[in-house]
mmCIF file of C-alpha atoms in Angstrom:
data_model
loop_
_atom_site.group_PDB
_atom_site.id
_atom_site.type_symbol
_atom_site.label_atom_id
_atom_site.label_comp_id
_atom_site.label_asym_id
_atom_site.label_seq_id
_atom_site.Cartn_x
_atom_site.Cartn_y
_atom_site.Cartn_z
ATOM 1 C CA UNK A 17 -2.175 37.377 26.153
ATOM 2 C CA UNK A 18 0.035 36.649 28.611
ATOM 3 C CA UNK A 19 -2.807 37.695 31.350
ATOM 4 C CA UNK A 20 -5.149 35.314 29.713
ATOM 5 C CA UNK A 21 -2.504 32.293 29.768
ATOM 6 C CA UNK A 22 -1.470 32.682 33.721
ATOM 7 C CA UNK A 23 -5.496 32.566 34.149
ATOM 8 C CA UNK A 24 -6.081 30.124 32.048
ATOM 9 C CA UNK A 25 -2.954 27.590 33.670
ATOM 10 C CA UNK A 26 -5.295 28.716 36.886
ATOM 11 C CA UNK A 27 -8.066 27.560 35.631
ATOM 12 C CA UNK A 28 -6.287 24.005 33.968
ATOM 13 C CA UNK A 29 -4.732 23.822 37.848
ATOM 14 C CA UNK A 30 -1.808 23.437 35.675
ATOM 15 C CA UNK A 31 2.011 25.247 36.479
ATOM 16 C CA UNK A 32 2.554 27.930 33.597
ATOM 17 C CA UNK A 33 5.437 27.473 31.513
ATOM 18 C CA UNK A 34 7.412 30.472 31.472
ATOM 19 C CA UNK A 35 8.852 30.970 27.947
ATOM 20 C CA UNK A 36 5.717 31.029 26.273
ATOM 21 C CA UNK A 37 4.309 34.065 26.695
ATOM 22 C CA UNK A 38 7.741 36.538 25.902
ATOM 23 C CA UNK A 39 8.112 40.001 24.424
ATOM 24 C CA UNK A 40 10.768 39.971 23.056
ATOM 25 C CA UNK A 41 11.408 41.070 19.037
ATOM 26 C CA UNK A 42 12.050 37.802 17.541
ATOM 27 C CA UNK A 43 11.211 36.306 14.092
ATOM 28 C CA UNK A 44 10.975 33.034 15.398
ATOM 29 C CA UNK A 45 8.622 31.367 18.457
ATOM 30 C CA UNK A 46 9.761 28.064 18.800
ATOM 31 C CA UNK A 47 9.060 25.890 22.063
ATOM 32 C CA UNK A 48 10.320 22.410 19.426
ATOM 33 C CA UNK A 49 10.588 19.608 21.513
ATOM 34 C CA UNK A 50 9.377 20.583 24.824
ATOM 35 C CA UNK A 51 6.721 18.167 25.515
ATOM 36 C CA UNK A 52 4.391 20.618 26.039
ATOM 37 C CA UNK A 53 1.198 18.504 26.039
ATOM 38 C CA UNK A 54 -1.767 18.772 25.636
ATOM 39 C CA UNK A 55 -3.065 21.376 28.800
ATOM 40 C CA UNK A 56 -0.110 23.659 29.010
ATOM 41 C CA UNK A 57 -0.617 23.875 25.264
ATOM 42 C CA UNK A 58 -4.857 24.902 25.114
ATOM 43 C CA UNK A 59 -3.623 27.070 28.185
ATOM 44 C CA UNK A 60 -1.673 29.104 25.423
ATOM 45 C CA UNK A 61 -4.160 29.205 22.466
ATOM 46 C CA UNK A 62 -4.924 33.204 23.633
ATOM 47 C CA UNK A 63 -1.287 34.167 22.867
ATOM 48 C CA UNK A 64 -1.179 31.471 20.012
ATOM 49 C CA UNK A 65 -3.896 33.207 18.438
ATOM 50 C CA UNK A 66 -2.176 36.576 18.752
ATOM 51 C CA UNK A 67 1.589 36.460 18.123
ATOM 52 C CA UNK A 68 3.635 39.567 18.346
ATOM 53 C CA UNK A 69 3.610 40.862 14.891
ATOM 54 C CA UNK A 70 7.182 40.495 13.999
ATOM 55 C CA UNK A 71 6.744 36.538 14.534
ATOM 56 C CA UNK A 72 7.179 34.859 10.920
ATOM 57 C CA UNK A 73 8.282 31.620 11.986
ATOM 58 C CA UNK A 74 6.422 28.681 14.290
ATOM 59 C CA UNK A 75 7.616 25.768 15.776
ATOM 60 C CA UNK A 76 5.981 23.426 17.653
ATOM 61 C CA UNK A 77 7.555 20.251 16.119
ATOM 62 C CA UNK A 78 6.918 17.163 19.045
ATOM 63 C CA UNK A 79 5.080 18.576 21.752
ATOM 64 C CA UNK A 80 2.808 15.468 22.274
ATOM 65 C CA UNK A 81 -0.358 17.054 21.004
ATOM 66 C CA UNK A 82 -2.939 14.863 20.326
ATOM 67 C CA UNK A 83 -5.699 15.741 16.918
ATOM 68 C CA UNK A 84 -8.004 17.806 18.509
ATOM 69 C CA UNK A 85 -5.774 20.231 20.840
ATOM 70 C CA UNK A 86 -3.686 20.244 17.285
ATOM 71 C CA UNK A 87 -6.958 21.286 15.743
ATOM 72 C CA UNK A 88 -7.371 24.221 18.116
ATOM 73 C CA UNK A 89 -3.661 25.713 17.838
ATOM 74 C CA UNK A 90 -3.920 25.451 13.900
ATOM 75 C CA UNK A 91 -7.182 27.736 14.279
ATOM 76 C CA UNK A 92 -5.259 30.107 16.708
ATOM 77 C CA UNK A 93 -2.769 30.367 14.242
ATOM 78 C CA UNK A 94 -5.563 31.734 11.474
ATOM 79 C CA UNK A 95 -5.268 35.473 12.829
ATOM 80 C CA UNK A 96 -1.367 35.428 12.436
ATOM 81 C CA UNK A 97 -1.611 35.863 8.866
ATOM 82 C CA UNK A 98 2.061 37.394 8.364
ATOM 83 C CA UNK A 99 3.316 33.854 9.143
ATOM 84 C CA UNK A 100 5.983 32.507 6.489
ATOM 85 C CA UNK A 101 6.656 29.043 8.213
ATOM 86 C CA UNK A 102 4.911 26.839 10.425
ATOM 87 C CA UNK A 103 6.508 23.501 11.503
ATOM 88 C CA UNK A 104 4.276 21.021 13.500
ATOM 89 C CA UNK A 105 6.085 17.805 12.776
ATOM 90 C CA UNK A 106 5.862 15.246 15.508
ATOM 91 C CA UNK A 107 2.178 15.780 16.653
ATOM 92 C CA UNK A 108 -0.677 13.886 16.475
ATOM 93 C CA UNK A 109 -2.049 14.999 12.900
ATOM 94 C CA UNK A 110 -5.727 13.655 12.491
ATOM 95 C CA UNK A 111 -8.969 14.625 10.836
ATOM 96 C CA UNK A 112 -9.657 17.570 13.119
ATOM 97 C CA UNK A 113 -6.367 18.873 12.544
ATOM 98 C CA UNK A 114 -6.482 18.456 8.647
ATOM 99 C CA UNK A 115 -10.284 20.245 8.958
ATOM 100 C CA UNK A 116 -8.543 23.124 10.379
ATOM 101 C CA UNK A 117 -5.927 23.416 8.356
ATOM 102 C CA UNK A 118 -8.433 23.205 5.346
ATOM 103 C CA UNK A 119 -9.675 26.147 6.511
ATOM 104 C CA UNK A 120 -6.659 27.654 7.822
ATOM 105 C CA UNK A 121 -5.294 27.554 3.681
ATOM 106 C CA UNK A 122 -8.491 28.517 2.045
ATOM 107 C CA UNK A 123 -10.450 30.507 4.084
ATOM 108 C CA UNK A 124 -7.732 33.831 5.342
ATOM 109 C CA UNK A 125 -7.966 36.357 3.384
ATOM 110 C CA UNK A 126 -4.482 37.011 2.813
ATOM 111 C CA UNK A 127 -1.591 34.906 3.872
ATOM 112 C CA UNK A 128 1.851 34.835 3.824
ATOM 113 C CA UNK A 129 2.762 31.334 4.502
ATOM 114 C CA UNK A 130 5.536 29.812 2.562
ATOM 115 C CA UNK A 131 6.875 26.281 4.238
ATOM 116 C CA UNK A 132 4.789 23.933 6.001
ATOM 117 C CA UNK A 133 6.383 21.071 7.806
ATOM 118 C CA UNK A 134 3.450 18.543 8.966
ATOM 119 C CA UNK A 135 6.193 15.690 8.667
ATOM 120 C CA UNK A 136 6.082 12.914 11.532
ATOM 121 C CA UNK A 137 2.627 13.052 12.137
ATOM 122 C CA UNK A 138 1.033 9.873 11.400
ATOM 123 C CA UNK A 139 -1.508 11.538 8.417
ATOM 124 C CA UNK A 140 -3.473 8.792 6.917
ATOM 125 C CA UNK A 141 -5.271 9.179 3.490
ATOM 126 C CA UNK A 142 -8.628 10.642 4.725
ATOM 127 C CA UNK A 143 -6.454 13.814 6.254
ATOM 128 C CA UNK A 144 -4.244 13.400 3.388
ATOM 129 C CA UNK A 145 -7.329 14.208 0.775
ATOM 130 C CA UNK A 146 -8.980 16.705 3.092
ATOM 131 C CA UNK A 147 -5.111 18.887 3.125
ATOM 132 C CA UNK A 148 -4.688 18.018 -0.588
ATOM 133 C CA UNK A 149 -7.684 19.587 -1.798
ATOM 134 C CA UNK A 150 -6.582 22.684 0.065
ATOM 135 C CA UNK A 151 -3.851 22.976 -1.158
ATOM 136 C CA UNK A 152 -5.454 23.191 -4.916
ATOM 137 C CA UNK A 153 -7.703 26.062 -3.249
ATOM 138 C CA UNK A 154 -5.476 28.208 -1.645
ATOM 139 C CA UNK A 155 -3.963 31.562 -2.733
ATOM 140 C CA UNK A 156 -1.138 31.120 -0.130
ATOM 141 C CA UNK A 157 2.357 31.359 -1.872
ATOM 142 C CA UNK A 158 3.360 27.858 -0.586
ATOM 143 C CA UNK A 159 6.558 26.945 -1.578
ATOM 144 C CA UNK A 160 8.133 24.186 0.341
ATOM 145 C CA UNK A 161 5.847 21.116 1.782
ATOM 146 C CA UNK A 162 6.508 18.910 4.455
ATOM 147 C CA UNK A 163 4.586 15.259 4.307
ATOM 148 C CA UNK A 164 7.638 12.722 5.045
ATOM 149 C CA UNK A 165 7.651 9.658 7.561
ATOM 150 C CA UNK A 166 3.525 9.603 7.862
ATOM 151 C CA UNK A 167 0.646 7.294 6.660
ATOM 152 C CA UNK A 168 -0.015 8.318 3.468
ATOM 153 C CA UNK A 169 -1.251 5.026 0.786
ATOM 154 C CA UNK A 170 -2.484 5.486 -2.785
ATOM 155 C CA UNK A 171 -5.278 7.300 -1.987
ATOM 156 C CA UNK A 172 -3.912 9.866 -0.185
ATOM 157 C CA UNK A 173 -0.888 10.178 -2.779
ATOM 158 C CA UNK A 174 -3.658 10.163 -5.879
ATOM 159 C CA UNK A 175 -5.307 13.390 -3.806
ATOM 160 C CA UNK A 176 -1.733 14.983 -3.539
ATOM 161 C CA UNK A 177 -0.766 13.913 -7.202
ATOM 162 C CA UNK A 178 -4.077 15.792 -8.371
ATOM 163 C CA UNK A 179 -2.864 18.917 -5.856
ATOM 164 C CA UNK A 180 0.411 18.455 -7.866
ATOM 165 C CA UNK A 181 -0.073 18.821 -11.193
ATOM 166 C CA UNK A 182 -1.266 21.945 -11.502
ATOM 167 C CA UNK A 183 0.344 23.508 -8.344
ATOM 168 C CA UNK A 184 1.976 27.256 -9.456
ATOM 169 C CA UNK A 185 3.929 28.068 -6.345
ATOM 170 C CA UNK A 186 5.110 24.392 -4.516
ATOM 171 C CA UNK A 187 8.852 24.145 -5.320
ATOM 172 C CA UNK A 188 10.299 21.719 -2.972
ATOM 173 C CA UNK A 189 7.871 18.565 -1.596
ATOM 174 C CA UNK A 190 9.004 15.825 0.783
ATOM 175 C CA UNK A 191 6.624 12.809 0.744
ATOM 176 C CA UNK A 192 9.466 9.777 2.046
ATOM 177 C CA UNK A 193 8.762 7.214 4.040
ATOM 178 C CA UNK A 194 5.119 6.661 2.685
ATOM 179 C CA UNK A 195 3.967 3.492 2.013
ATOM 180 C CA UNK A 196 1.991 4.319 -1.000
ATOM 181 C CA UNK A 197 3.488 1.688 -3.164
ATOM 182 C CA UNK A 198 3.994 1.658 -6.730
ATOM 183 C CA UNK A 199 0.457 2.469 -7.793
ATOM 184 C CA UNK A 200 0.626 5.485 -5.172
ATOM 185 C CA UNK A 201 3.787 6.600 -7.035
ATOM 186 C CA UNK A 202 2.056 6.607 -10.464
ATOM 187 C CA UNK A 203 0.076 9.636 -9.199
ATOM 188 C CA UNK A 204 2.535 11.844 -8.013
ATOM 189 C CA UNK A 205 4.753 10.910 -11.226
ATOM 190 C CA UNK A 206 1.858 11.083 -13.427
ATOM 191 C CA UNK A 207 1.582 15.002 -11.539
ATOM 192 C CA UNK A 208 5.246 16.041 -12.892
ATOM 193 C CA UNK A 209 4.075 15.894 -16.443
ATOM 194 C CA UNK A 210 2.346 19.044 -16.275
ATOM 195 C CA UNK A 211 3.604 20.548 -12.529
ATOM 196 C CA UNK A 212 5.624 24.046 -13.246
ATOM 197 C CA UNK A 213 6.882 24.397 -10.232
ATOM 198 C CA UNK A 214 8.331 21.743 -8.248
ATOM 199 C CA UNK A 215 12.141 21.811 -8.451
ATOM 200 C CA UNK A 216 12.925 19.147 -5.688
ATOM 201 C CA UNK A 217 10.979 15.861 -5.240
ATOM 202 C CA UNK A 218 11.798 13.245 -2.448
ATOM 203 C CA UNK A 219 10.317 9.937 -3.159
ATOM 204 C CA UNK A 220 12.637 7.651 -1.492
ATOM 205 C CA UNK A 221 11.558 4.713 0.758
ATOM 206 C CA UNK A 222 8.080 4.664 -0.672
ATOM 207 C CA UNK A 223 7.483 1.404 -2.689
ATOM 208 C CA UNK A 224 7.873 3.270 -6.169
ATOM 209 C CA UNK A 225 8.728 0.689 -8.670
ATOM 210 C CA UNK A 226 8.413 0.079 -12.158
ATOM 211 C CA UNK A 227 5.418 0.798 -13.058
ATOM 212 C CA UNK A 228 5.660 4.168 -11.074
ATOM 213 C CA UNK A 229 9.426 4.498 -13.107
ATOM 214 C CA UNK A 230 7.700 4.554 -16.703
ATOM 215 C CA UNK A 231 5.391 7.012 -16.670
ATOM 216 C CA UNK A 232 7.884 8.817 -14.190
ATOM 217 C CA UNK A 233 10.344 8.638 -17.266
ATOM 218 C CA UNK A 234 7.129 9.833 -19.682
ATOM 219 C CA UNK A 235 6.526 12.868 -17.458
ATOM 220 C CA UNK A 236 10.343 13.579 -17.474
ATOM 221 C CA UNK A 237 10.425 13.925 -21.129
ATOM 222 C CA UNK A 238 7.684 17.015 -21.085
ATOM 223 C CA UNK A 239 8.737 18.555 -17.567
ATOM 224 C CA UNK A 240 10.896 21.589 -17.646
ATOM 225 C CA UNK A 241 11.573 22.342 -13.879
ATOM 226 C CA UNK A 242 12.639 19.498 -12.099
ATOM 227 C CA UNK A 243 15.750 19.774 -10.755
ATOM 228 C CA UNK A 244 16.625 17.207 -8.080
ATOM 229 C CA UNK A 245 15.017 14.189 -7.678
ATOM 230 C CA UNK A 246 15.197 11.240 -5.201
ATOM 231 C CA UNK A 247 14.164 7.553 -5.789
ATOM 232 C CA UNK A 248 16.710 5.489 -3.918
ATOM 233 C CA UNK A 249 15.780 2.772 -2.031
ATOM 234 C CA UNK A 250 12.722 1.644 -3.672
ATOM 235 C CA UNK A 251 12.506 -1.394 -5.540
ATOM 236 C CA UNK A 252 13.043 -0.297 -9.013
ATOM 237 C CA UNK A 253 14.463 -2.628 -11.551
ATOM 238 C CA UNK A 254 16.569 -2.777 -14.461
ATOM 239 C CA UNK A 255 12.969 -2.994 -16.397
ATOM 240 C CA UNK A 256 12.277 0.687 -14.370
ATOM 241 C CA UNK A 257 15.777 2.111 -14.841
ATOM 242 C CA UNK A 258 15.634 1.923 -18.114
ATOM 243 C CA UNK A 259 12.150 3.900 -18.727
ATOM 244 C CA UNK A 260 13.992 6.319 -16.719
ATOM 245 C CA UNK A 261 16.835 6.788 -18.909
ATOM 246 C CA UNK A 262 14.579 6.982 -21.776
ATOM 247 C CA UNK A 263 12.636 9.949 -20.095
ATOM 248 C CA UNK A 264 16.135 11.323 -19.460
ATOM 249 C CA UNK A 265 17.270 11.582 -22.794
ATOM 250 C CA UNK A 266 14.944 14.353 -23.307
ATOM 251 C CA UNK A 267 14.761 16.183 -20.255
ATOM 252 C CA UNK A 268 16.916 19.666 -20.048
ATOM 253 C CA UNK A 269 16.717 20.510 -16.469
ATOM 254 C CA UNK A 270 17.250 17.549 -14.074
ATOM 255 C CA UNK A 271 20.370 17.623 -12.780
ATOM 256 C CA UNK A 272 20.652 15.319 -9.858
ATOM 257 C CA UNK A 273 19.038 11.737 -9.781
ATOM 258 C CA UNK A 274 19.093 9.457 -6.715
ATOM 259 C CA UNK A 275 18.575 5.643 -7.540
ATOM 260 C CA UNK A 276 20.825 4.743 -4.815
ATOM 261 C CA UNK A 277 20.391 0.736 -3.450
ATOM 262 C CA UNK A 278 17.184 0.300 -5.850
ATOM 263 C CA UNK A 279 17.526 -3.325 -7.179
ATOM 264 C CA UNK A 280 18.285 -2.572 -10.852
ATOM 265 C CA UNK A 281 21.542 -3.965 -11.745
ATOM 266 C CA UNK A 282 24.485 -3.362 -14.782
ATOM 267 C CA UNK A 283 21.675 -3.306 -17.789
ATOM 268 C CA UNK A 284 19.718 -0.757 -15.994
ATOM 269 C CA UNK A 285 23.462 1.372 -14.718
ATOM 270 C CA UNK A 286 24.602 0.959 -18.799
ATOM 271 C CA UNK A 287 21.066 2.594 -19.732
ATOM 272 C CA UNK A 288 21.241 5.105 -17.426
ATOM 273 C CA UNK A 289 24.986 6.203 -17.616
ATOM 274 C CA UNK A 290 24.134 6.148 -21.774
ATOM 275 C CA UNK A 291 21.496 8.638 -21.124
ATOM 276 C CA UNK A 292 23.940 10.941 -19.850
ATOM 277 C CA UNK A 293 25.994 10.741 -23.248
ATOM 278 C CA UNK A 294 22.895 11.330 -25.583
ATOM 279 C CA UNK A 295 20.669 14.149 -23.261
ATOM 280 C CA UNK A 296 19.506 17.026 -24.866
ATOM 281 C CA UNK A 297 20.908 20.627 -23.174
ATOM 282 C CA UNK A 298 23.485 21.633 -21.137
ATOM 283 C CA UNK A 299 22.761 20.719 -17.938
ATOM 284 C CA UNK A 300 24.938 18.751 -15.948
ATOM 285 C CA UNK A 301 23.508 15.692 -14.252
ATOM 286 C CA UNK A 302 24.298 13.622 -11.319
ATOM 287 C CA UNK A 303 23.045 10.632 -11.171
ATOM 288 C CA UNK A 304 23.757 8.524 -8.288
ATOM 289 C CA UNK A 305 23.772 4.626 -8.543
ATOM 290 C CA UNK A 306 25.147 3.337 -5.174
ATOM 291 C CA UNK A 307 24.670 0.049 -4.426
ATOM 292 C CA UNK A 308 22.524 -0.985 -8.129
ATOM 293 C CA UNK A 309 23.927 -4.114 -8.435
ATOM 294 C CA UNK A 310 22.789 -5.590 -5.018
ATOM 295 C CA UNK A 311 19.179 -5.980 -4.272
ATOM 296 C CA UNK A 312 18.838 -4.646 -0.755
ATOM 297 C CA UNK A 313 15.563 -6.992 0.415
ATOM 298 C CA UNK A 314 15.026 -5.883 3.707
ATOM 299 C CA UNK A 315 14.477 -2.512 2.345
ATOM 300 C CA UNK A 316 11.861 -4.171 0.007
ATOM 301 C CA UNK A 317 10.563 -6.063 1.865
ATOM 302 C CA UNK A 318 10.289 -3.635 4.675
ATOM 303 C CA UNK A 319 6.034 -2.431 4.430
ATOM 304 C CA UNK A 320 5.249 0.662 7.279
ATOM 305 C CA UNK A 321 1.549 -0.224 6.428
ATOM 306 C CA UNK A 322 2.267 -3.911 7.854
ATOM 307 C CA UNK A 323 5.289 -5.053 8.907
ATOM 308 C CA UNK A 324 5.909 -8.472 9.220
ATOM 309 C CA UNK A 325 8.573 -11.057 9.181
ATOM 310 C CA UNK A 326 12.013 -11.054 10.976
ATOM 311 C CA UNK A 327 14.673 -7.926 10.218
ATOM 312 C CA UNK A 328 18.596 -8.110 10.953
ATOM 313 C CA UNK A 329 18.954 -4.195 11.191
ATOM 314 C CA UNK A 330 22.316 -2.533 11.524
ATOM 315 C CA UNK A 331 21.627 0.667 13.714
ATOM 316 C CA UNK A 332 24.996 1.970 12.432
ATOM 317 C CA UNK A 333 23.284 2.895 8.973
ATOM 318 C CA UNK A 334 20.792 5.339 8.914
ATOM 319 C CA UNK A 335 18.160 3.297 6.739
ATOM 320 C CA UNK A 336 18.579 0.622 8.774
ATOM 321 C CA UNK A 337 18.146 2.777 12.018
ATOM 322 C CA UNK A 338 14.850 4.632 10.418
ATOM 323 C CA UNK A 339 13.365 1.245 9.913
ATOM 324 C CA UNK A 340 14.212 0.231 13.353
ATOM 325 C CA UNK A 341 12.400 3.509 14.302
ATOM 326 C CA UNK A 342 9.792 2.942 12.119
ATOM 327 C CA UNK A 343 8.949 -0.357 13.184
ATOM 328 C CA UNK A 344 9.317 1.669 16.948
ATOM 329 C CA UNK A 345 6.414 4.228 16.148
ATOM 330 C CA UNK A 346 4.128 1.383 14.733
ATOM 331 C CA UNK A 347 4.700 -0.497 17.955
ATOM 332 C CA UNK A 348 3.870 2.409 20.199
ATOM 333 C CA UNK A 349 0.912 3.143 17.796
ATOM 334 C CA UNK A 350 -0.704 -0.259 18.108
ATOM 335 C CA UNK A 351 -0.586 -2.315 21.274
ATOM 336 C CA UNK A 352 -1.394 -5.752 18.887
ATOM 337 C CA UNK A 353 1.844 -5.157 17.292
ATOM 338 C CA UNK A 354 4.577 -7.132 19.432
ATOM 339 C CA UNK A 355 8.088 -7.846 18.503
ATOM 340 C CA UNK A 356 9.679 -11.271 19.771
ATOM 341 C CA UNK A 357 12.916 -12.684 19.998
ATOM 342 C CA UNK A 358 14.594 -9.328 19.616
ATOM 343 C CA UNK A 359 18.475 -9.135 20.107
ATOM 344 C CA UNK A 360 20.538 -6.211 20.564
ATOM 345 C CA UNK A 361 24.000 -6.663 20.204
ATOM 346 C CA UNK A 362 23.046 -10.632 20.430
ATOM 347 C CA UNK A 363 21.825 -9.633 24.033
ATOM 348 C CA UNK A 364 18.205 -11.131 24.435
ATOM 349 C CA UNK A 365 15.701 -8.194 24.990
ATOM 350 C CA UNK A 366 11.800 -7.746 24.996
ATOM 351 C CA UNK A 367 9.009 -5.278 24.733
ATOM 352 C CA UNK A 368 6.779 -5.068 27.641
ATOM 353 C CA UNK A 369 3.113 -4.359 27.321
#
């Protein structure tokens, strides 16, 4: 491999990068945040596709890699079957990619792989229904998925939600900072009714509301797995909050709830707290209510499919910053989105084409 990569930066009249090809005995091959690109990358597919056999753990998280040299390293990675993690967050994550890892899932014979992380990497609904149905297909022991901070709507969360709900081995899924909305958050609640494996569920920052809340609550009442759940930061009312607390009263195993800054207020805090008193087994539940009895409108407000209007951001607070980002990575993503009058620290600024 390493023959074939010195030939093939050559070839790609490109310098080699010297830590990729190694020998050395390690668990892990990680070149995260090197900025690799695209050339010095496809210069590398040869060892990439043949990884020392002690290697269980890949990282490639923000190299710059656009869909289709993405594409080529996830089919690389299809002979490396004793891999338990592979993190890719930060890359370019299109159709070509998702067709490979389709494959990559469904087609190996036998694999090994554990915890994805495809976080960061602008997925839209088409990849997101080509991955989900994958995931319902393969025999990989997946337990821990990766899908934060990307493009995923209702479709895409209605082709995960379907994944979901009858998932054996998923135990931990992290789908914030999605703007699927509220009827996007009906699927993947709707999935927890009859999911038996998911023990941790991150749904903050992802429009859920009420309507998303009450059959949330329904599929709390049957579910006997859940364990941690986060909803904070979503614009769920006092109308929502309270179908929550309902489903509460009869679920044994959640123990920690996040409703941190939704917009409910005291009626939905009194329903929730009386919950606590009148649950059925002995768990014992957090539930965390920060900031209920203020709505928080720029959060609401705030839509990564299509931001608009004018934000007063306090880069201090890490919500605040992440929308800033957010609003950073749409920018940079399309050229027709411009931002004007922008003041940092009351010092005029601008963003140059």
């Amino acid at each position: 491999p390493r023959t074939a990569y010195i030939r093939q930066c050559k070839l790609e009249k490109i310098i080699p990068e010297p830590t990729i090809c190694r020998t050395e005995q390690s668990k892990t091959f990680s070149r995260a945040f090197f900025g690799l690109g695209n050339e010095k990358t496809r210069a590398s597919l040869n060892y990439l596709s043949n990884l020392p056999p002690t290697v269980t753990i890949l990282n490639l998280s923000d190299n710059r890699l656009d869909d289709k040299t993405l594409a080529e390293v996830i089919k690389a990675l299809a002979n490396n079957t004793q891999l338990e993690k592979i993190i890719l967050r930060g890359n370019k994550f299109g159709m070509k990619s998702a067709d490979a890892m389709a494959d990559f899932l469904t087609l190996a014979k036998k694999l090994n792989l554990e915890h994805l992380d495809v976080s960061h990497c602008n997925i839209g609904d088409n990849a997101s229904k080509l991955l989900a149905t994958a995931l319902q297909k393969t025999k990989s022991p997946l337990q821990e998925l990766h899908l934060e901070h990307n493009r995923i709507g209702e479709d895409g969360a209605k082709a995960f939600g379907n994944a979901f709900s009858k998932h054996r081995t998923l135990e931990k899924v992290f789908l914030q900072w999605n703007p699927f909305g509220d009827s996007g958050g009906v699927y993947i609640a709707k999935s927890i009714k009859t999911n038996n494996s998911i023990t941790h569920l991150d749904l903050h920052m992802t429009g859920f509301a009420d309507t998303a809340s009450k059959v949330m609550g329904n599929s709390l009442k049957l579910n006997k797995v859940l364990k941690w759940l986060n909803l904070s930061h979503n614009p769920i009312s006092d109308v929502g909050a309270q179908t929550l607390a309902d489903g509460l009263k009869r679920n044994e195993t959640l123990e920690t709830l996040n409703l941190n800054h939704i917009i409910g207020g005291s009626k939905g805090a009194k329903a929730l707290i009386k919950s606590i008193e009148n649950m059925s087994g002995d768990v014992q539940r957090n539930i965390q209510m920060e900031g209920m009895d203020h709505a928080l409108k720029k959060f609401q407000e705030f839509n990564a499919k299509n931001p608009s209007g004018r934000y007063a951001l306090d880069l201090s607070v890490p919500y605040e910053r992440e929308i800033a980002m957010a609003l950073l990575r749409l920018s940079g993503d399309n050229r027709n989105l411009l931002w004007s009058d922008v003041h940092l620290d009351g010092i005029a600024s601008s963003q140059k084409n």
